[in-house]
Amino acid sequence: MKNIHLLGAPMEEGAGRRGCIMGPAAYRTAGLAEELSSLGHEVVDLGDAQRDPVEAIETEHDHLKFLPEVAGWARSLHRHAYDLARQDVLPIYLGGDHALSLGTVTGHVAAAAEMGRPQFVLWLDAHSDFNIPASSPSGNIHGMPVAFACGLDGFPDMLGKPLPARLDPDNLCLIGLRSVDGMERDLLQASGAHAYDMRTIDEQGLAKLLLPFLDQVAQSNGLLHVSLDVDFIEPAIAPAVGTTVPGGATFREAHHIMEMLYDSGLVSSLDLVELNPFLDDRGRTARLMVDLTASLFGRRVLDRRTQSY
């Protein structure tokens, strides 16, 4: 039984195309709250966060797109995440593009540091999002939140204050990688984070990769934030994302991870990101993401309903 709080983050400025602003509404329409309630959890919908007003930010990196807008979202979501992390609730952030994690992850890391507990992050994504402004070829800030949370240099003033606490790369596990920029790869490998691409999954299997990380969280009495990007999944079954990369996780692989996370009992917060309903096919991706979230919160394979199309 969890006390789950939903918070929408209708932002699209961090991505390369429009549409993610509709993500939170799509999750609600697909019945996320009702599905979680049916599993016995208490669910409170806090509505949508609002972007803080930011006029301008000084930077030498002129190619960064929508920097003041993204910084406004980062500041708002950092504040919300910090407050929620200090309550006896499990927040789910409904995105919105992955730049929202500039605020959510850093807010949870800051709160964990004050509580004297290590914060861990499981990043399920086709991309490592480990670019810094100088390494990003596109200037899209949704490709930078992990590097920012880890305290890498070169970022403008995203939070309106210094980063309160940095995410230890040893407490970071990235699974599903299959599209990483050249300089970004160098930064990621130098960081010491646990990073696994799809070939590693093919060769070793998900359980062998994920279980040691979950053991690390448990043995450290850590908090676990999960950030699930739609493009982690094979685009043939999850088309509603603007950053498709073939070769993603299958339906069963994605559910397997969610079921393992539920069994661990370690998840303390969750991002659902990069859902672009404008690109969806009759809501199939939104329903799949709700389905995966239900598995994370206890729905068993034997409880799955048969569907007719």
CSV table of C-alpha atoms in Angstrom, one decimal:
chain,number,residue,atom,x,y,z
A,1,MET,CA,0.0,0.0,0.0
A,2,LYS,CA,1.5,3.3,-1.1
A,3,ASN,CA,0.3,6.9,-0.7
A,4,ILE,CA,0.9,8.0,-4.3
A,5,HIS,CA,0.9,11.6,-5.4
A,6,LEU,CA,0.7,12.5,-9.1
A,7,LEU,CA,2.2,15.8,-10.3
A,8,GLY,CA,2.0,16.8,-14.0
A,9,ALA,CA,4.8,18.5,-15.7
A,10,PRO,CA,3.4,19.7,-19.0
A,11,MET,CA,6.7,20.9,-20.6
A,12,GLU,CA,8.0,20.4,-24.1
A,13,GLU,CA,10.7,23.1,-24.3
A,14,GLY,CA,13.6,20.7,-23.5
A,15,ALA,CA,12.8,18.5,-26.5
A,16,GLY,CA,13.3,18.9,-30.2
A,17,ARG,CA,9.6,18.9,-31.2
A,18,ARG,CA,6.3,19.9,-29.8
A,19,GLY,CA,3.7,17.6,-28.2
A,20,CYS,CA,5.0,16.5,-24.8
A,21,ILE,CA,3.0,19.3,-23.2
A,22,MET,CA,0.0,16.9,-23.6
A,23,GLY,CA,1.7,14.0,-21.8
A,24,PRO,CA,0.2,14.6,-18.3
A,25,ALA,CA,-3.4,14.8,-19.8
A,26,ALA,CA,-2.8,11.6,-21.7
A,27,TYR,CA,-1.8,9.7,-18.6
A,28,ARG,CA,-4.9,10.9,-16.8
A,29,THR,CA,-7.1,10.0,-19.8
A,30,ALA,CA,-5.5,6.6,-20.0
A,31,GLY,CA,-6.6,5.9,-16.4
A,32,LEU,CA,-3.4,6.0,-14.4
A,33,ALA,CA,-5.0,7.1,-11.2
A,34,GLU,CA,-7.8,4.6,-11.5
A,35,GLU,CA,-5.4,1.7,-12.3
A,36,LEU,CA,-3.2,2.5,-9.2
A,37,SER,CA,-6.3,2.8,-7.0
A,38,SER,CA,-7.6,-0.5,-8.2
A,39,LEU,CA,-4.4,-2.1,-6.8
A,40,GLY,CA,-5.2,-0.8,-3.4
A,41,HIS,CA,-3.0,2.3,-3.3
A,42,GLU,CA,-4.1,5.8,-2.1
A,43,VAL,CA,-3.8,8.2,-5.1
A,44,VAL,CA,-3.9,12.0,-4.9
A,45,ASP,CA,-3.6,14.0,-8.1
A,46,LEU,CA,-1.9,17.3,-7.3
A,47,GLY,CA,-2.7,18.7,-10.8
A,48,ASP,CA,0.0,20.3,-12.9
A,49,ALA,CA,3.1,22.2,-11.8
A,50,GLN,CA,3.6,25.7,-13.1
A,51,ARG,CA,6.8,27.0,-14.6
A,52,ASP,CA,8.6,29.7,-12.6
A,53,PRO,CA,9.1,33.0,-14.5
A,54,VAL,CA,12.7,33.3,-15.7
A,55,GLU,CA,13.6,36.3,-17.9
A,56,ALA,CA,17.1,35.5,-19.1
A,57,ILE,CA,20.1,33.4,-18.2
A,58,GLU,CA,23.7,34.2,-19.0
A,59,THR,CA,25.5,31.6,-21.0
A,60,GLU,CA,28.3,31.2,-23.5
A,61,HIS,CA,26.4,28.4,-25.2
A,62,ASP,CA,24.1,30.2,-27.6
A,63,HIS,CA,22.8,26.9,-29.1
A,64,LEU,CA,20.9,25.9,-25.9
A,65,LYS,CA,17.2,26.0,-26.9
A,66,PHE,CA,14.6,27.6,-24.7
A,67,LEU,CA,17.0,28.0,-21.8
A,68,PRO,CA,15.0,30.4,-19.7
A,69,GLU,CA,11.8,28.3,-20.1
A,70,VAL,CA,13.6,25.0,-19.2
A,71,ALA,CA,15.3,26.7,-16.2
A,72,GLY,CA,11.8,27.9,-15.0
A,73,TRP,CA,10.6,24.3,-15.1
A,74,ALA,CA,13.7,23.0,-13.4
A,75,ARG,CA,13.3,25.5,-10.5
A,76,SER,CA,9.6,24.7,-10.1
A,77,LEU,CA,10.0,21.0,-10.2
A,78,HIS,CA,13.1,21.0,-8.0
A,79,ARG,CA,11.1,22.8,-5.3
A,80,HIS,CA,8.1,20.4,-5.7
A,81,ALA,CA,10.3,17.3,-5.7
A,82,TYR,CA,12.2,18.5,-2.6
A,83,ASP,CA,9.0,19.1,-0.7
A,84,LEU,CA,7.4,15.8,-1.8
A,85,ALA,CA,10.6,13.8,-0.9
A,86,ARG,CA,10.3,15.0,2.7
A,87,GLN,CA,6.8,13.7,3.0
A,88,ASP,CA,5.6,10.1,3.5
A,89,VAL,CA,4.4,9.9,-0.1
A,90,LEU,CA,5.6,8.3,-3.4
A,91,PRO,CA,5.5,11.0,-6.1
A,92,ILE,CA,5.0,10.2,-9.8
A,93,TYR,CA,5.9,13.0,-12.1
A,94,LEU,CA,3.9,12.9,-15.4
A,95,GLY,CA,5.9,14.4,-18.3
A,96,GLY,CA,6.6,16.2,-20.3
A,97,ASP,CA,10.1,15.8,-21.8
A,98,HIS,CA,13.1,14.5,-19.9
A,99,ALA,CA,14.4,17.9,-19.1
A,100,LEU,CA,11.9,17.7,-16.2
A,101,SER,CA,14.5,15.5,-14.4
A,102,LEU,CA,16.7,18.6,-14.0
A,103,GLY,CA,14.3,19.4,-11.3
A,104,THR,CA,12.9,16.1,-10.0
A,105,VAL,CA,16.1,14.2,-9.7
A,106,THR,CA,18.0,17.1,-8.1
A,107,GLY,CA,15.2,17.8,-5.7
A,108,HIS,CA,15.2,14.2,-4.5
A,109,VAL,CA,19.0,14.2,-4.2
A,110,ALA,CA,18.9,17.3,-2.1
A,111,ALA,CA,16.3,15.9,0.2
A,112,ALA,CA,18.0,12.6,0.6
A,113,ALA,CA,21.3,14.4,1.5
A,114,GLU,CA,19.5,16.3,4.3
A,115,MET,CA,18.0,13.0,5.5
A,116,GLY,CA,21.4,11.4,5.6
A,117,ARG,CA,20.4,8.7,3.0
A,118,PRO,CA,22.0,8.0,-0.4
A,119,GLN,CA,19.9,8.7,-3.4
A,120,PHE,CA,20.0,6.2,-6.3
A,121,VAL,CA,18.7,6.6,-9.8
A,122,LEU,CA,17.6,4.0,-12.3
A,123,TRP,CA,17.6,5.6,-15.8
A,124,LEU,CA,15.6,3.6,-18.3
A,125,ASP,CA,16.2,5.3,-21.7
A,126,ALA,CA,17.6,4.8,-25.1
A,127,HIS,CA,19.8,7.9,-24.4
A,128,SER,CA,22.1,8.5,-21.4
A,129,ASP,CA,21.2,12.2,-21.3
A,130,PHE,CA,24.8,12.8,-20.1
A,131,ASN,CA,25.6,15.7,-22.3
A,132,ILE,CA,26.9,19.0,-21.0
A,133,PRO,CA,26.2,22.2,-22.9
A,134,ALA,CA,29.6,22.1,-24.6
A,135,SER,CA,29.1,18.5,-25.8
A,136,SER,CA,25.5,18.7,-27.0
A,137,PRO,CA,25.3,18.8,-30.8
A,138,SER,CA,21.6,19.7,-30.8
A,139,GLY,CA,21.2,22.2,-27.9
A,140,ASN,CA,18.1,20.3,-26.7
A,141,ILE,CA,18.3,20.3,-22.9
A,142,HIS,CA,16.4,17.1,-22.4
A,143,GLY,CA,19.7,15.4,-23.3
A,144,MET,CA,21.5,16.8,-20.3
A,145,PRO,CA,19.6,16.1,-17.0
A,146,VAL,CA,21.8,13.2,-15.8
A,147,ALA,CA,25.0,15.2,-16.3
A,148,PHE,CA,23.5,18.1,-14.5
A,149,ALA,CA,22.4,16.1,-11.5
A,150,CYS,CA,25.8,14.5,-11.2
A,151,GLY,CA,27.3,18.0,-10.9
A,152,LEU,CA,29.3,18.2,-14.1
A,153,ASP,CA,30.8,21.6,-15.0
A,154,GLY,CA,29.6,24.0,-17.7
A,155,PHE,CA,26.0,24.4,-17.0
A,156,PRO,CA,24.3,27.9,-16.7
A,157,ASP,CA,22.3,28.8,-13.6
A,158,MET,CA,19.5,26.3,-14.0
A,159,LEU,CA,18.1,26.3,-10.4
A,160,GLY,CA,18.7,29.9,-9.4
A,161,LYS,CA,21.2,28.7,-6.8
A,162,PRO,CA,24.1,26.3,-6.7
A,163,LEU,CA,23.3,22.6,-6.9
A,164,PRO,CA,22.5,21.6,-3.3
A,165,ALA,CA,23.8,18.1,-3.6
A,166,ARG,CA,25.2,16.0,-6.5
A,167,LEU,CA,24.1,12.6,-7.6
A,168,ASP,CA,27.0,10.1,-7.0
A,169,PRO,CA,27.6,8.4,-10.4
A,170,ASP,CA,28.2,5.1,-8.5
A,171,ASN,CA,24.5,5.4,-7.4
A,172,LEU,CA,23.4,5.7,-11.0
A,173,CYS,CA,22.3,2.8,-13.3
A,174,LEU,CA,21.4,3.4,-16.9
A,175,ILE,CA,19.7,0.5,-18.8
A,176,GLY,CA,18.6,0.3,-22.5
A,177,LEU,CA,21.2,2.6,-24.1
A,178,ARG,CA,21.4,2.6,-27.9
A,179,SER,CA,22.0,6.2,-28.9
A,180,VAL,CA,24.8,8.2,-27.2
A,181,ASP,CA,26.7,11.1,-28.7
A,182,GLY,CA,30.5,10.8,-29.0
A,183,MET,CA,31.6,13.3,-26.4
A,184,GLU,CA,28.7,12.3,-24.2
A,185,ARG,CA,30.0,8.7,-24.3
A,186,ASP,CA,33.4,9.9,-23.0
A,187,LEU,CA,31.8,11.8,-20.2
A,188,LEU,CA,29.6,8.8,-19.2
A,189,GLN,CA,32.5,6.3,-19.2
A,190,ALA,CA,34.7,8.6,-17.2
A,191,SER,CA,31.9,9.1,-14.6
A,192,GLY,CA,31.9,5.6,-13.3
A,193,ALA,CA,28.1,5.2,-13.7
A,194,HIS,CA,26.7,1.7,-14.3
A,195,ALA,CA,25.7,1.9,-18.0
A,196,TYR,CA,24.3,-0.9,-20.0
A,197,ASP,CA,23.3,-0.9,-23.7
A,198,MET,CA,20.9,-3.3,-25.4
A,199,ARG,CA,23.8,-5.6,-26.5
A,200,THR,CA,24.7,-6.1,-22.9
A,201,ILE,CA,21.0,-6.9,-22.1
A,202,ASP,CA,21.0,-9.4,-25.0
A,203,GLU,CA,24.2,-11.1,-23.8
A,204,GLN,CA,23.6,-11.1,-20.0
A,205,GLY,CA,19.9,-10.6,-19.4
A,206,LEU,CA,18.1,-8.0,-17.5
A,207,ALA,CA,18.0,-9.7,-14.1
A,208,LYS,CA,21.8,-10.1,-14.0
A,209,LEU,CA,22.3,-6.4,-14.7
A,210,LEU,CA,19.6,-5.0,-12.4
A,211,LEU,CA,19.7,-7.2,-9.3
A,212,PRO,CA,23.2,-6.1,-8.2
A,213,PHE,CA,22.1,-2.5,-8.4
A,214,LEU,CA,19.0,-3.2,-6.4
A,215,ASP,CA,21.1,-5.0,-3.8
A,216,GLN,CA,23.4,-1.9,-3.7
A,217,VAL,CA,20.4,0.3,-2.9
A,218,ALA,CA,19.0,-2.1,-0.3
A,219,GLN,CA,22.4,-2.6,1.5
A,220,SER,CA,22.9,1.2,1.6
A,221,ASN,CA,19.4,1.9,3.0
A,222,GLY,CA,19.1,4.1,-0.1
A,223,LEU,CA,16.2,5.8,-1.8
A,224,LEU,CA,15.5,4.9,-5.4
A,225,HIS,CA,14.2,7.2,-8.1
A,226,VAL,CA,13.2,5.6,-11.4
A,227,SER,CA,13.1,7.6,-14.6
A,228,LEU,CA,11.2,5.8,-17.4
A,229,ASP,CA,11.5,7.3,-20.9
A,230,VAL,CA,9.0,6.1,-23.6
A,231,ASP,CA,12.0,5.6,-25.9
A,232,PHE,CA,13.3,2.9,-23.6
A,233,ILE,CA,10.7,0.7,-25.3
A,234,GLU,CA,10.8,-0.6,-28.8
A,235,PRO,CA,9.1,2.1,-31.0
A,236,ALA,CA,7.0,-0.5,-32.8
A,237,ILE,CA,4.9,-0.9,-29.7
A,238,ALA,CA,5.5,2.6,-28.2
A,239,PRO,CA,5.4,5.1,-31.1
A,240,ALA,CA,4.5,8.2,-29.1
A,241,VAL,CA,7.9,9.7,-28.7
A,242,GLY,CA,9.9,12.1,-30.8
A,243,THR,CA,13.3,10.4,-30.2
A,244,THR,CA,12.7,6.9,-31.6
A,245,VAL,CA,15.6,4.5,-31.8
A,246,PRO,CA,15.0,0.9,-33.1
A,247,GLY,CA,15.9,-2.0,-30.9
A,248,GLY,CA,14.4,-1.0,-27.6
A,249,ALA,CA,13.0,-3.1,-24.8
A,250,THR,CA,10.3,-5.6,-25.7
A,251,PHE,CA,6.9,-5.6,-23.9
A,252,ARG,CA,8.1,-8.5,-21.7
A,253,GLU,CA,11.5,-7.0,-21.0
A,254,ALA,CA,9.9,-3.7,-19.9
A,255,HIS,CA,7.4,-5.5,-17.7
A,256,HIS,CA,10.1,-7.7,-16.2
A,257,ILE,CA,12.0,-4.6,-15.0
A,258,MET,CA,8.8,-3.2,-13.5
A,259,GLU,CA,8.0,-6.5,-11.7
A,260,MET,CA,11.5,-6.7,-10.3
A,261,LEU,CA,11.2,-3.2,-9.0
A,262,TYR,CA,8.0,-4.0,-7.3
A,263,ASP,CA,9.4,-7.1,-5.8
A,264,SER,CA,12.4,-5.1,-4.4
A,265,GLY,CA,10.1,-2.6,-2.6
A,266,LEU,CA,12.7,0.1,-3.0
A,267,VAL,CA,11.2,2.6,-5.4
A,268,SER,CA,10.5,5.9,-3.7
A,269,SER,CA,9.8,8.2,-6.7
A,270,LEU,CA,9.1,7.9,-10.4
A,271,ASP,CA,9.4,9.9,-13.6
A,272,LEU,CA,7.2,9.0,-16.7
A,273,VAL,CA,8.7,11.1,-19.5
A,274,GLU,CA,8.7,11.9,-23.2
A,275,LEU,CA,5.2,10.8,-24.0
A,276,ASN,CA,4.1,12.8,-27.0
A,277,PRO,CA,0.4,12.0,-27.6
A,278,PHE,CA,0.5,13.9,-30.9
A,279,LEU,CA,2.6,11.0,-32.3
A,280,ASP,CA,0.5,8.2,-30.7
A,281,ASP,CA,-1.7,5.6,-32.4
A,282,ARG,CA,-5.1,5.6,-30.7
A,283,GLY,CA,-3.5,6.1,-27.3
A,284,ARG,CA,-1.6,2.8,-27.4
A,285,THR,CA,1.6,4.2,-25.9
A,286,ALA,CA,-0.1,6.0,-23.1
A,287,ARG,CA,-2.0,2.8,-22.2
A,288,LEU,CA,1.3,0.8,-22.3
A,289,MET,CA,3.0,3.3,-20.0
A,290,VAL,CA,0.0,3.0,-17.6
A,291,ASP,CA,0.3,-0.8,-17.9
A,292,LEU,CA,4.0,-0.7,-17.0
A,293,THR,CA,3.3,1.6,-14.0
A,294,ALA,CA,0.7,-0.8,-12.8
A,295,SER,CA,3.3,-3.6,-12.9
A,296,LEU,CA,5.7,-1.5,-10.9
A,297,PHE,CA,3.0,-1.1,-8.2
A,298,GLY,CA,2.0,-4.7,-7.9
A,299,ARG,CA,-0.2,-5.9,-10.8
A,300,ARG,CA,0.8,-9.5,-11.5
A,301,VAL,CA,1.1,-11.2,-14.9
A,302,LEU,CA,-1.8,-13.5,-13.9
A,303,ASP,CA,-4.0,-10.5,-13.4
A,304,ARG,CA,-3.5,-9.2,-17.0
A,305,ARG,CA,-6.7,-8.8,-19.0
A,306,THR,CA,-7.2,-10.3,-22.4
A,307,GLN,CA,-7.8,-7.5,-25.0
A,308,SER,CA,-9.6,-7.7,-28.3
A,309,TYR,CA,-8.7,-5.4,-31.2
